[in-house]
Short mmCIF file of C-alpha atoms and ligand atoms in Angstrom, two decimals:
data_model
loop_
_atom_site.label_atom_id
_atom_site.label_comp_id
_atom_site.label_asym_id
_atom_site.label_seq_id
_atom_site.Cartn_x
_atom_site.Cartn_y
_atom_site.Cartn_z
CA MET A 1 159.39 -29.30 -46.83
CA GLN A 2 157.34 -29.99 -43.67
CA LYS A 3 154.71 -32.31 -42.64
CA VAL A 4 151.92 -31.71 -40.33
CA LEU A 5 149.85 -34.25 -40.15
CA VAL A 6 145.72 -33.13 -39.18
CA SER A 7 143.78 -36.15 -37.39
CA PHE A 8 139.95 -35.25 -37.82
CA ARG A 9 138.17 -34.62 -40.74
CA PHE A 10 138.75 -30.68 -41.44
CA PHE A 11 137.68 -28.38 -43.83
CA ASN A 12 139.03 -28.20 -47.48
CA GLU A 13 139.66 -24.97 -47.64
CA TRP A 14 141.79 -24.75 -44.61
CA ILE A 15 143.75 -28.01 -45.41
CA LYS A 16 144.23 -26.14 -49.09
CA PHE A 17 145.57 -23.02 -46.88
CA LEU A 18 148.20 -24.65 -45.48
CA LYS A 19 149.67 -26.22 -48.67
CA ASP A 20 149.43 -22.90 -49.55
CA ASN A 21 151.53 -21.88 -47.05
CA GLY A 22 154.01 -25.09 -47.84
CA LEU A 23 153.32 -27.67 -45.93
CA GLU A 24 153.17 -31.07 -47.16
CA VAL A 25 149.07 -32.05 -45.25
CA LYS A 26 147.91 -36.01 -44.67
CA ALA A 27 144.90 -35.39 -44.04
CA TRP A 28 142.63 -37.68 -42.32
CA ASP A 29 139.39 -37.54 -43.76
CA SER A 30 136.52 -40.08 -42.64
CA PRO A 31 134.30 -38.75 -39.44
CA VAL A 32 134.82 -41.38 -37.77
CA PRO A 33 138.14 -41.13 -36.20
CA PRO A 34 141.39 -42.90 -36.60
CA SER A 35 143.20 -45.89 -34.70
CA LYS A 36 146.14 -44.96 -32.39
CA ILE A 37 148.37 -46.52 -34.32
CA TRP A 38 147.85 -44.77 -37.45
CA ILE A 39 148.37 -41.31 -35.83
CA LYS A 40 150.98 -43.10 -34.18
CA GLU A 41 152.05 -44.46 -37.83
CA ASN A 42 151.87 -41.30 -39.45
CA ILE A 43 152.50 -38.83 -36.50
CA SER A 44 156.16 -40.56 -37.40
CA ASP A 45 157.46 -37.45 -39.64
CA ALA A 46 155.66 -35.11 -38.90
CA ASP A 47 155.76 -31.45 -37.21
CA GLY A 48 152.93 -29.68 -36.28
CA LEU A 49 149.47 -32.55 -35.55
CA LEU A 50 146.40 -30.54 -35.84
CA CYS A 51 144.29 -32.63 -33.22
CA SER A 52 140.14 -32.29 -31.86
CA LEU A 53 138.83 -34.02 -29.34
CA VAL A 54 138.32 -37.05 -31.06
CA ASN A 55 141.46 -37.27 -30.26
CA ARG A 56 143.22 -38.67 -28.00
CA ILE A 57 147.25 -37.54 -27.90
CA ASP A 58 148.54 -39.32 -25.49
CA ARG A 59 152.17 -40.77 -24.34
CA GLU A 60 152.21 -42.76 -26.09
CA VAL A 61 151.62 -40.96 -29.65
CA ILE A 62 154.03 -38.09 -28.01
CA ASP A 63 157.13 -40.26 -28.35
CA ALA A 64 155.68 -41.84 -31.86
CA ALA A 65 156.44 -38.18 -33.04
CA LYS A 66 160.24 -37.82 -33.31
CA LYS A 67 160.49 -34.07 -35.13
CA LEU A 68 156.59 -32.28 -33.61
CA LYS A 69 157.34 -29.63 -32.52
CA VAL A 70 153.56 -27.89 -32.45
CA ILE A 71 150.56 -29.22 -31.14
CA SER A 72 147.72 -27.48 -31.58
CA THR A 73 143.71 -28.26 -31.37
CA PHE A 74 140.85 -27.02 -32.94
CA SER A 75 139.15 -26.36 -29.78
CA VAL A 76 139.17 -24.96 -26.67
CA GLY A 77 139.37 -27.55 -23.98
CA TYR A 78 142.94 -29.81 -24.15
CA ASP A 79 142.07 -32.57 -21.57
CA HIS A 80 142.38 -35.20 -23.70
CA ILE A 81 146.03 -34.03 -24.56
CA ASP A 82 148.83 -35.14 -22.40
CA VAL A 83 149.60 -31.43 -21.95
CA ASN A 84 152.15 -31.71 -19.58
CA TYR A 85 154.10 -34.70 -21.27
CA ALA A 86 154.79 -33.26 -24.53
CA LYS A 87 156.21 -29.74 -23.20
CA SER A 88 158.32 -31.81 -21.38
CA LYS A 89 159.59 -32.36 -24.49
CA LYS A 90 158.70 -28.53 -26.16
CA ILE A 91 156.10 -29.89 -27.77
CA ARG A 92 154.51 -26.33 -28.28
CA ILE A 93 150.82 -26.80 -27.64
CA GLY A 94 147.96 -24.61 -29.25
CA TYR A 95 144.04 -23.49 -28.91
CA THR A 96 140.67 -21.77 -30.04
CA PRO A 97 139.78 -20.44 -26.63
CA GLU A 98 137.36 -16.72 -26.39
CA VAL A 99 136.27 -17.10 -30.13
CA LEU A 100 133.87 -19.48 -28.96
CA THR A 101 132.66 -18.77 -26.28
CA ASP A 102 129.59 -16.45 -27.29
CA ALA A 103 128.49 -19.30 -29.43
CA THR A 104 128.88 -22.00 -26.30
CA ALA A 105 126.83 -19.49 -24.15
CA ASP A 106 124.10 -19.05 -26.61
CA LEU A 107 124.25 -22.37 -26.34
CA ILE A 108 124.06 -23.24 -22.72
CA PHE A 109 120.48 -20.57 -22.92
CA GLY A 110 118.48 -23.05 -25.85
CA LEU A 111 119.40 -24.81 -23.01
CA ILE A 112 118.36 -23.55 -20.49
CA LEU A 113 114.57 -22.15 -22.03
CA ALA A 114 113.96 -25.55 -23.64
CA VAL A 115 114.61 -27.86 -20.69
CA ALA A 116 112.21 -25.35 -18.63
CA ARG A 117 110.05 -24.33 -20.37
CA ARG A 118 109.82 -27.56 -22.20
CA ILE A 119 110.07 -26.54 -25.82
CA VAL A 120 111.45 -30.45 -27.21
CA GLU A 121 109.59 -31.97 -25.21
CA GLY A 122 106.34 -30.10 -26.74
CA ASP A 123 107.72 -30.28 -30.45
CA ARG A 124 107.81 -34.23 -29.59
CA LEU A 125 104.18 -33.86 -28.76
CA ILE A 126 103.08 -32.75 -31.40
CA ARG A 127 105.11 -34.21 -34.28
CA PHE A 128 103.64 -37.82 -32.43
CA GLY A 129 100.71 -36.30 -32.75
CA LYS A 130 99.72 -36.22 -29.48
CA TRP A 131 98.72 -32.56 -29.27
CA ASN A 132 94.53 -33.81 -28.90
CA GLN A 133 93.67 -31.47 -26.72
CA PRO A 134 91.84 -27.55 -27.24
CA TRP A 135 94.01 -25.17 -24.99
CA THR A 136 93.41 -25.06 -21.27
CA PRO A 137 95.34 -22.70 -18.25
CA ASP A 138 97.33 -25.57 -17.26
CA PHE A 139 98.74 -28.12 -19.36
CA MET A 140 102.35 -27.81 -20.46
CA LEU A 141 103.19 -25.47 -18.20
CA GLY A 142 107.03 -25.27 -17.44
CA THR A 143 109.01 -23.37 -14.83
CA GLU A 144 109.62 -19.07 -15.19
CA VAL A 145 113.27 -18.61 -15.53
CA ASN A 146 113.14 -14.66 -14.88
CA GLY A 147 114.07 -14.57 -10.64
CA LYS A 148 115.10 -17.30 -10.40
CA VAL A 149 119.32 -18.05 -9.09
CA LEU A 150 121.27 -19.16 -11.67
CA GLY A 151 124.72 -21.46 -10.09
CA ILE A 152 127.53 -21.42 -12.53
CA VAL A 153 130.33 -23.71 -11.24
CA GLY A 154 133.01 -23.20 -12.95
CA MET A 155 134.35 -18.76 -13.51
CA GLY A 156 135.99 -18.44 -16.58
CA ARG A 157 135.09 -16.93 -20.35
CA ILE A 158 131.76 -19.19 -21.02
CA GLY A 159 130.49 -18.80 -17.04
CA LYS A 160 131.32 -14.74 -17.50
CA ALA A 161 129.46 -15.26 -21.37
CA LEU A 162 126.31 -16.07 -18.88
CA ILE A 163 126.42 -13.68 -16.82
CA LYS A 164 125.66 -11.21 -19.42
CA ARG A 165 122.36 -13.98 -20.39
CA ALA A 166 121.65 -14.42 -17.12
CA LYS A 167 121.41 -10.52 -16.23
CA GLY A 168 118.98 -9.91 -19.00
CA PHE A 169 116.87 -12.79 -18.31
CA GLY A 170 116.67 -11.35 -14.39
CA MET A 171 118.15 -14.42 -12.96
CA LYS A 172 120.33 -13.99 -9.92
CA VAL A 173 123.87 -15.54 -10.81
CA ILE A 174 125.94 -17.12 -8.12
CA TYR A 175 128.64 -19.09 -8.45
CA ASN A 176 131.63 -21.02 -7.52
CA SER A 177 135.15 -21.30 -8.99
CA ARG A 178 138.27 -22.24 -7.94
CA THR A 179 139.62 -18.31 -7.40
CA LYS A 180 137.11 -15.21 -6.70
CA LYS A 181 136.98 -13.42 -9.94
CA ASP A 182 135.95 -9.68 -10.06
CA VAL A 183 132.30 -10.12 -12.08
CA ASP A 184 129.01 -9.21 -11.18
CA ALA A 185 127.72 -12.49 -9.16
CA GLU A 186 128.53 -13.88 -6.24
CA PHE A 187 131.52 -16.04 -5.20
CA VAL A 188 129.83 -19.09 -2.87
CA ASP A 189 130.79 -22.33 -1.87
CA LEU A 190 130.06 -25.36 -4.22
CA ASP A 191 127.52 -26.35 -1.25
CA TYR A 192 125.53 -23.25 -0.73
CA LEU A 193 125.70 -23.52 -4.98
CA ALA A 194 123.70 -26.94 -5.13
CA LYS A 195 121.28 -26.41 -2.19
CA GLU A 196 120.09 -21.73 -3.63
CA SER A 197 120.41 -23.14 -7.13
CA ASP A 198 117.51 -23.17 -9.47
CA PHE A 199 119.92 -24.25 -12.68
CA VAL A 200 123.18 -25.57 -12.02
CA VAL A 201 125.24 -25.21 -15.35
CA LEU A 202 128.61 -25.92 -15.56
CA ALA A 203 131.05 -23.87 -17.19
CA VAL A 204 134.11 -25.95 -15.98
CA ASP A 205 137.17 -27.29 -18.18
CA LEU A 206 137.92 -31.25 -16.20
CA ASN A 207 140.45 -31.85 -14.87
CA PRO A 208 141.10 -34.07 -11.71
CA THR A 209 138.61 -31.45 -9.46
CA THR A 210 135.86 -31.26 -12.49
CA TYR A 211 135.92 -35.58 -12.27
CA HIS A 212 131.99 -36.12 -11.05
CA ILE A 213 132.67 -32.72 -9.99
CA VAL A 214 128.81 -33.64 -9.61
CA ASN A 215 127.93 -36.48 -7.43
CA LYS A 216 125.48 -38.79 -6.25
CA ASP A 217 126.27 -35.85 -3.21
CA PHE A 218 126.20 -32.53 -4.93
CA ILE A 219 122.58 -34.32 -6.48
CA GLU A 220 120.92 -34.55 -3.74
CA LYS A 221 121.83 -31.08 -2.34
CA MET A 222 120.13 -29.12 -4.68
CA LYS A 223 116.50 -28.71 -4.85
CA ARG A 224 113.69 -31.29 -6.51
CA SER A 225 112.23 -28.27 -8.93
CA ALA A 226 115.91 -27.96 -9.72
CA PHE A 227 117.69 -28.23 -13.48
CA LEU A 228 121.81 -29.87 -13.81
CA ILE A 229 122.32 -28.45 -17.63
CA ASN A 230 125.86 -28.99 -19.02
CA ALA A 231 128.36 -28.00 -22.21
CA SER A 232 131.15 -28.71 -20.85
CA ARG A 233 132.74 -32.64 -20.96
CA GLY A 234 130.52 -35.40 -19.84
CA LYS A 235 132.60 -36.10 -17.33
CA VAL A 236 132.37 -34.00 -15.25
CA ILE A 237 129.08 -35.05 -14.02
CA ASP A 238 128.48 -38.70 -12.92
CA GLU A 239 125.60 -39.19 -15.96
CA THR A 240 124.02 -42.22 -13.51
CA ALA A 241 123.76 -40.94 -10.17
CA LEU A 242 122.27 -37.99 -12.39
CA THR A 243 119.64 -41.17 -14.52
CA GLU A 244 119.08 -41.84 -10.93
CA ALA A 245 118.32 -38.78 -9.47
CA LEU A 246 116.00 -38.48 -12.39
CA LYS A 247 114.14 -41.18 -12.73
CA LEU A 248 113.79 -40.53 -9.11
CA GLY A 249 112.87 -37.48 -8.88
CA LYS A 250 114.97 -36.17 -7.59
CA ILE A 251 115.58 -32.48 -9.94
CA ARG A 252 113.57 -31.84 -11.85
CA GLY A 253 114.93 -31.80 -15.17
CA ALA A 254 118.25 -31.76 -17.08
CA ALA A 255 119.06 -29.86 -20.40
CA LEU A 256 122.90 -31.63 -21.83
CA ASP A 257 125.41 -31.71 -24.78
CA VAL A 258 128.38 -33.85 -24.36
CA PHE A 259 127.88 -36.34 -21.99
CA GLU A 260 130.49 -39.44 -20.98
CA GLU A 261 130.49 -41.10 -24.21
CA GLU A 262 129.88 -39.73 -27.07
CA PRO A 263 128.05 -40.22 -29.25
CA ILE A 264 125.68 -41.28 -27.03
CA SER A 265 125.15 -45.62 -26.89
CA SER A 266 121.81 -46.08 -27.98
CA ASP A 267 120.98 -47.71 -24.62
CA ASN A 268 121.39 -44.67 -22.29
CA PRO A 269 118.74 -44.43 -20.58
CA LEU A 270 118.48 -40.76 -20.39
CA ILE A 271 117.61 -41.09 -24.36
CA LYS A 272 113.62 -42.23 -22.47
CA LEU A 273 113.60 -39.73 -19.89
CA GLU A 274 110.63 -36.90 -20.53
CA ASN A 275 112.40 -34.72 -18.50
CA VAL A 276 116.30 -34.77 -20.26
CA VAL A 277 117.48 -32.32 -23.92
CA LEU A 278 119.03 -34.48 -24.80
CA THR A 279 121.92 -32.07 -28.28
CA PRO A 280 125.12 -33.75 -29.39
CA HIS A 281 128.10 -31.46 -28.46
CA ILE A 282 127.36 -28.57 -30.39
CA GLY A 283 127.82 -25.88 -28.01
CA SER A 284 130.56 -24.24 -30.58
CA ALA A 285 128.89 -25.76 -33.90
CA THR A 286 127.49 -22.95 -36.24
CA TYR A 287 129.44 -21.27 -39.20
CA GLU A 288 130.69 -18.10 -37.66
CA THR A 289 132.26 -20.24 -34.54
CA ARG A 290 133.39 -23.25 -36.34
CA GLN A 291 135.04 -20.82 -39.42
CA LYS A 292 136.87 -18.72 -36.37
CA MET A 293 137.90 -21.91 -34.96
CA ALA A 294 139.83 -23.50 -38.22
CA GLU A 295 141.62 -19.67 -38.33
CA VAL A 296 143.05 -19.84 -35.46
CA SER A 297 143.92 -22.91 -35.59
CA VAL A 298 145.38 -23.44 -38.59
CA LYS A 299 147.32 -20.38 -38.28
CA ASN A 300 148.70 -21.54 -34.22
CA LEU A 301 149.74 -24.71 -35.51
CA LEU A 302 151.72 -22.57 -38.85
CA ALA A 303 153.43 -20.37 -36.08
CA GLY A 304 154.72 -23.29 -33.44
CA ILE A 305 155.63 -24.82 -36.89
CA LYS A 306 157.30 -21.70 -37.98
CA GLY A 307 158.76 -20.61 -34.22
CA GLU A 308 155.88 -17.94 -34.06
CA GLN A 309 153.47 -16.87 -31.56
CA MET A 310 151.30 -18.01 -31.16
CA ILE A 311 146.99 -16.51 -31.42
CA TYR A 312 146.49 -18.21 -28.44
CA GLU A 313 149.04 -21.50 -27.24
CA LEU A 314 148.59 -23.18 -23.42
P1 NAP B 1 137.77 -21.99 -18.52
O1 NAP B 1 138.08 -20.23 -18.72
O2 NAP B 1 139.23 -21.99 -18.35
O3 NAP B 1 137.20 -22.12 -17.29
C1 NAP B 1 136.66 -22.71 -17.11
C2 NAP B 1 136.41 -21.98 -15.25
O4 NAP B 1 137.11 -23.17 -14.88
C3 NAP B 1 137.26 -21.25 -14.89
O5 NAP B 1 137.19 -20.34 -14.63
C4 NAP B 1 138.13 -22.33 -13.18
O6 NAP B 1 139.44 -21.17 -12.25
C5 NAP B 1 137.39 -23.46 -13.06
N1 NAP B 1 137.49 -25.02 -12.01
C6 NAP B 1 138.38 -25.26 -12.82
N2 NAP B 1 138.69 -26.48 -12.28
C7 NAP B 1 137.66 -26.27 -11.59
C8 NAP B 1 136.92 -26.51 -9.58
N3 NAP B 1 137.22 -28.02 -9.62
N4 NAP B 1 135.96 -26.19 -9.20
C9 NAP B 1 135.49 -25.17 -9.58
N5 NAP B 1 135.92 -24.39 -10.73
C10 NAP B 1 137.05 -24.34 -11.75
O7 NAP B 1 137.64 -22.82 -19.68
P2 NAP B 1 136.43 -21.87 -21.06
O8 NAP B 1 136.23 -21.64 -21.92
O9 NAP B 1 134.86 -21.21 -20.74
O10 NAP B 1 135.27 -23.54 -21.59
C11 NAP B 1 134.51 -24.21 -20.80
C12 NAP B 1 135.06 -25.52 -20.75
O11 NAP B 1 133.14 -25.21 -22.23
C13 NAP B 1 136.03 -25.31 -21.73
O12 NAP B 1 137.57 -26.74 -20.94
C14 NAP B 1 135.73 -27.19 -22.67
O13 NAP B 1 135.36 -28.58 -21.99
C15 NAP B 1 134.34 -27.03 -22.98
N6 NAP B 1 133.38 -26.15 -23.69
C16 NAP B 1 131.98 -27.83 -24.50
C17 NAP B 1 131.60 -26.69 -26.03
C18 NAP B 1 131.06 -27.75 -26.36
O14 NAP B 1 131.25 -27.95 -27.28
N7 NAP B 1 129.97 -28.09 -25.23
C19 NAP B 1 131.57 -25.76 -26.45
C20 NAP B 1 133.46 -25.13 -25.69
C21 NAP B 1 133.86 -25.62 -24.62
P3 NAP B 1 140.21 -20.50 -11.67
O15 NAP B 1 140.17 -19.78 -12.70
O16 NAP B 1 139.55 -19.60 -10.54
O17 NAP B 1 141.04 -21.60 -11.74
#
């Protein structure tokens, strides 16, 4: 019997699906991810690995695997896997693009609106009993989204889905990517994007060229009235530089779904800032999308084990 290792808490019905397909399944069952030692011990005789972004699949883990044919990740991002090393060992890699694009783009728009229109701040105000003045024309003013410039860094699947939404909100879109794309938006360099955007959204994958792509220099170039939104990976922003800039009012606000350290530590200074909206890495977290991701990742895993074509392979 072929064996698969599931190294994060996964849906029971999809574990059953793997078993019904004749596989022996060893599955981790806690929200706290397993140690590297546990993964190394259990991957040694596994034919397939189903992992997520909470697992670091580095050389050491890959070297511990003696029969591994496939790594299937329950994510579109693959910065947690040493892809080149795995491929050099003839291990195939499956991932879940496309199926989470719309859910993530929707969340990003939610973040844009939430931070610009102070939605979460208003909710806090009511809950903490601080809504104690009648309506006045200057109360809780936010920033209009319509007519503003949206600067998208990274014009991939999510970037393109953002253009569609931005048009509906009457925004002008500019973007930067490594390569120019055939999209209804203006291709600009990163400096120009930083200077001209009212909303900067990061939609890049995490790779050596995007690590801290938003740093002190970038933020210095942004308008004081601008907002920064990130639902890609935490490490694309220098969080210390961002926190400092927010404290000093160098930009108006930020909305973040991802962080350099996750879960965010309770003494992270971002938590204390009013002009920041924080969500706990929920970009793709809808019932519908997580089911699609489960189906794709499980089918990728099965295809990898059987030597068949995967739905999405790196
Ligand atoms: P994608 O289609 O691969 O798009 C990534 C884009 O980033 C590409 O267009 C690429 O440009 C661009 N890029 C890479 N390096 C760059 C650089 N140095 N400068 C400018 N642009 C650069 O990926 P996607 O499906 O849109 O997803 C993007 C990322 O979002 C994922 O990798 C994942 O980490 C994250 N994500 C997060 C959540 C969440 O829950 N918060 C959900 C889904 C995805 P080229 O095409 O020119 O190479």
